[in-house]
Short mmCIF file of N, CA and C in Angstrom, two decimals:
data_model
loop_
_atom_site.label_atom_id
_atom_site.label_comp_id
_atom_site.label_asym_id
_atom_site.label_seq_id
_atom_site.Cartn_x
_atom_site.Cartn_y
_atom_site.Cartn_z
N MET A 1 11.91 21.17 7.92
CA MET A 1 13.29 21.22 8.33
C MET A 1 14.01 19.97 7.85
N ARG A 2 15.17 20.17 7.23
CA ARG A 2 15.95 19.06 6.73
C ARG A 2 16.77 18.43 7.84
N PRO A 3 16.80 17.11 7.89
CA PRO A 3 17.62 16.45 8.91
C PRO A 3 19.10 16.56 8.56
N CYS A 4 19.93 16.51 9.55
CA CYS A 4 21.38 16.54 9.36
C CYS A 4 21.90 15.12 9.59
N ILE A 5 21.95 14.35 8.52
CA ILE A 5 22.40 12.96 8.59
C ILE A 5 23.72 12.86 7.83
N PRO A 6 24.77 12.34 8.47
CA PRO A 6 26.03 12.14 7.75
C PRO A 6 25.85 11.17 6.58
N GLU A 7 26.72 11.30 5.59
CA GLU A 7 26.59 10.52 4.37
C GLU A 7 26.61 9.01 4.62
N HIS A 8 27.50 8.54 5.48
CA HIS A 8 27.58 7.09 5.71
C HIS A 8 26.31 6.55 6.36
N ARG A 9 25.71 7.31 7.27
CA ARG A 9 24.46 6.85 7.89
C ARG A 9 23.31 6.90 6.90
N LEU A 10 23.30 7.93 6.05
CA LEU A 10 22.26 8.03 5.03
C LEU A 10 22.31 6.82 4.10
N GLU A 11 23.51 6.44 3.69
CA GLU A 11 23.66 5.28 2.80
C GLU A 11 23.22 3.98 3.49
N ILE A 12 23.52 3.86 4.77
CA ILE A 12 23.10 2.67 5.53
C ILE A 12 21.58 2.59 5.59
N VAL A 13 20.95 3.71 5.91
CA VAL A 13 19.48 3.73 6.01
C VAL A 13 18.86 3.43 4.65
N MET A 14 19.41 4.02 3.58
CA MET A 14 18.84 3.77 2.26
C MET A 14 19.07 2.32 1.81
N SER A 15 20.12 1.68 2.32
CA SER A 15 20.34 0.27 1.96
C SER A 15 19.34 -0.65 2.66
N ILE A 16 18.80 -0.20 3.78
CA ILE A 16 17.79 -0.98 4.51
C ILE A 16 16.45 -0.95 3.77
N ILE A 17 16.13 0.19 3.19
CA ILE A 17 14.84 0.38 2.52
C ILE A 17 14.89 -0.25 1.13
N SER A 18 13.86 -0.98 0.77
CA SER A 18 13.83 -1.66 -0.53
C SER A 18 13.73 -0.64 -1.66
N GLU A 19 14.18 -1.09 -2.84
CA GLU A 19 14.15 -0.21 -4.01
C GLU A 19 12.71 0.06 -4.46
N ARG A 20 11.81 -0.82 -4.12
CA ARG A 20 10.41 -0.61 -4.45
C ARG A 20 9.82 0.54 -3.62
N ASP A 21 10.21 0.59 -2.34
CA ASP A 21 9.71 1.64 -1.46
C ASP A 21 10.42 2.97 -1.68
N LEU A 22 11.67 2.92 -2.13
CA LEU A 22 12.45 4.13 -2.36
C LEU A 22 13.20 3.98 -3.69
N PRO A 23 12.54 4.36 -4.80
CA PRO A 23 13.15 4.20 -6.13
C PRO A 23 14.44 5.01 -6.28
N LEU A 24 15.21 4.69 -7.31
CA LEU A 24 16.50 5.33 -7.52
C LEU A 24 16.41 6.85 -7.68
N LYS A 25 15.41 7.32 -8.42
CA LYS A 25 15.27 8.77 -8.60
C LYS A 25 14.97 9.46 -7.28
N THR A 26 14.17 8.82 -6.45
CA THR A 26 13.86 9.39 -5.14
C THR A 26 15.10 9.39 -4.26
N ARG A 27 15.90 8.35 -4.35
CA ARG A 27 17.16 8.29 -3.59
C ARG A 27 18.08 9.44 -4.00
N GLN A 28 18.16 9.69 -5.31
CA GLN A 28 18.98 10.80 -5.79
C GLN A 28 18.48 12.12 -5.23
N ALA A 29 17.17 12.31 -5.25
CA ALA A 29 16.58 13.55 -4.75
C ALA A 29 16.84 13.72 -3.26
N VAL A 30 16.75 12.63 -2.50
CA VAL A 30 17.01 12.69 -1.06
C VAL A 30 18.46 13.07 -0.81
N ARG A 31 19.37 12.50 -1.58
CA ARG A 31 20.79 12.86 -1.44
C ARG A 31 21.01 14.34 -1.72
N LEU A 32 20.34 14.85 -2.75
CA LEU A 32 20.47 16.28 -3.08
C LEU A 32 20.01 17.15 -1.91
N VAL A 33 18.91 16.77 -1.29
CA VAL A 33 18.35 17.57 -0.19
C VAL A 33 19.20 17.44 1.07
N VAL A 34 19.50 16.21 1.47
CA VAL A 34 20.16 15.98 2.76
C VAL A 34 21.65 16.31 2.70
N LEU A 35 22.34 15.85 1.67
CA LEU A 35 23.79 16.02 1.62
C LEU A 35 24.23 17.33 0.99
N ASN A 36 23.54 17.75 -0.06
CA ASN A 36 23.98 18.93 -0.80
C ASN A 36 23.23 20.21 -0.44
N GLY A 37 22.20 20.10 0.38
CA GLY A 37 21.50 21.29 0.83
C GLY A 37 20.52 21.89 -0.17
N TYR A 38 20.12 21.12 -1.16
CA TYR A 38 19.14 21.61 -2.13
C TYR A 38 17.80 21.82 -1.44
N THR A 39 17.01 22.74 -1.95
CA THR A 39 15.63 22.86 -1.47
C THR A 39 14.82 21.75 -2.15
N TYR A 40 13.64 21.50 -1.62
CA TYR A 40 12.78 20.49 -2.23
C TYR A 40 12.43 20.87 -3.66
N GLU A 41 12.26 22.16 -3.91
CA GLU A 41 11.90 22.64 -5.25
C GLU A 41 13.03 22.37 -6.25
N LEU A 42 14.27 22.70 -5.86
CA LEU A 42 15.40 22.46 -6.76
C LEU A 42 15.65 20.97 -6.97
N ALA A 43 15.50 20.20 -5.92
CA ALA A 43 15.66 18.75 -6.05
C ALA A 43 14.58 18.16 -6.96
N GLU A 44 13.38 18.73 -6.88
CA GLU A 44 12.29 18.29 -7.76
C GLU A 44 12.64 18.53 -9.22
N ILE A 45 13.16 19.71 -9.52
CA ILE A 45 13.52 20.05 -10.89
C ILE A 45 14.66 19.16 -11.38
N LYS A 46 15.66 18.98 -10.56
CA LYS A 46 16.85 18.22 -10.95
C LYS A 46 16.57 16.72 -11.10
N SER A 47 15.72 16.16 -10.24
CA SER A 47 15.52 14.71 -10.24
C SER A 47 14.24 14.26 -10.94
N GLY A 48 13.26 15.15 -11.06
CA GLY A 48 12.01 14.76 -11.69
C GLY A 48 11.03 14.08 -10.74
N VAL A 49 11.30 14.16 -9.45
CA VAL A 49 10.43 13.58 -8.42
C VAL A 49 9.69 14.72 -7.73
N THR A 50 8.43 14.53 -7.40
CA THR A 50 7.66 15.61 -6.79
C THR A 50 8.17 15.97 -5.40
N ARG A 51 7.93 17.22 -5.02
CA ARG A 51 8.35 17.71 -3.69
C ARG A 51 7.73 16.89 -2.58
N LYS A 52 6.48 16.53 -2.76
CA LYS A 52 5.77 15.76 -1.74
C LYS A 52 6.44 14.40 -1.53
N THR A 53 6.80 13.74 -2.61
CA THR A 53 7.47 12.45 -2.52
C THR A 53 8.83 12.58 -1.85
N ILE A 54 9.56 13.63 -2.21
CA ILE A 54 10.87 13.86 -1.60
C ILE A 54 10.72 14.11 -0.11
N ALA A 55 9.77 14.95 0.25
CA ALA A 55 9.56 15.29 1.67
C ALA A 55 9.17 14.05 2.47
N LYS A 56 8.30 13.21 1.90
CA LYS A 56 7.90 11.99 2.60
C LYS A 56 9.08 11.04 2.76
N ALA A 57 9.91 10.93 1.74
CA ALA A 57 11.08 10.05 1.81
C ALA A 57 12.08 10.55 2.84
N VAL A 58 12.33 11.85 2.86
CA VAL A 58 13.26 12.43 3.83
C VAL A 58 12.74 12.21 5.25
N LYS A 59 11.45 12.41 5.44
CA LYS A 59 10.85 12.20 6.76
C LYS A 59 10.98 10.73 7.19
N HIS A 60 10.74 9.83 6.27
CA HIS A 60 10.83 8.39 6.54
C HIS A 60 12.27 8.00 6.89
N ILE A 61 13.22 8.50 6.13
CA ILE A 61 14.63 8.20 6.37
C ILE A 61 15.08 8.78 7.70
N ASP A 62 14.65 9.99 8.01
CA ASP A 62 15.00 10.61 9.29
C ASP A 62 14.45 9.80 10.46
N LYS A 63 13.23 9.30 10.30
CA LYS A 63 12.60 8.49 11.34
C LYS A 63 13.39 7.20 11.59
N ILE A 64 13.79 6.53 10.51
CA ILE A 64 14.56 5.30 10.63
C ILE A 64 15.93 5.59 11.24
N ASP A 65 16.58 6.66 10.80
CA ASP A 65 17.89 7.02 11.33
C ASP A 65 17.81 7.31 12.83
N THR A 66 16.82 8.04 13.24
CA THR A 66 16.64 8.35 14.66
C THR A 66 16.45 7.07 15.47
N LEU A 67 15.64 6.17 14.95
CA LEU A 67 15.40 4.89 15.63
C LEU A 67 16.68 4.06 15.74
N LEU A 68 17.46 4.00 14.65
CA LEU A 68 18.70 3.23 14.67
C LEU A 68 19.71 3.82 15.65
N VAL A 69 19.86 5.13 15.65
CA VAL A 69 20.81 5.78 16.55
C VAL A 69 20.38 5.57 18.00
N LYS A 70 19.10 5.72 18.26
CA LYS A 70 18.57 5.54 19.61
C LYS A 70 18.80 4.10 20.09
N THR A 71 18.51 3.14 19.24
CA THR A 71 18.68 1.73 19.58
C THR A 71 20.16 1.40 19.80
N TYR A 72 21.01 1.91 18.92
CA TYR A 72 22.44 1.65 19.04
C TYR A 72 23.00 2.24 20.33
N ARG A 73 22.62 3.44 20.66
CA ARG A 73 23.13 4.09 21.87
C ARG A 73 22.63 3.40 23.13
N ASN A 74 21.44 2.85 23.10
CA ASN A 74 20.90 2.15 24.27
C ASN A 74 21.54 0.78 24.45
N SER A 75 22.08 0.21 23.37
CA SER A 75 22.66 -1.13 23.47
C SER A 75 24.11 -1.11 23.94
N ILE A 76 24.72 0.05 23.96
CA ILE A 76 26.13 0.14 24.38
C ILE A 76 26.24 0.20 25.87
#
């Protein structure tokens, strides 16, 4: 299941993660999946990154986003 993360939060989360951990091609693939609704297969073809890598990156980004939102809401 793809997470529903708004574009501004996705960019914030991706800015936190180093380029070594999340290369540019993987970032492009994640944007295709999360923002544009591509399937992992189509994003794989378009970006040249494997489905497994895309899925792991999306899962990692979703985990960080959930943690940030939870922390932010508890601090208010």
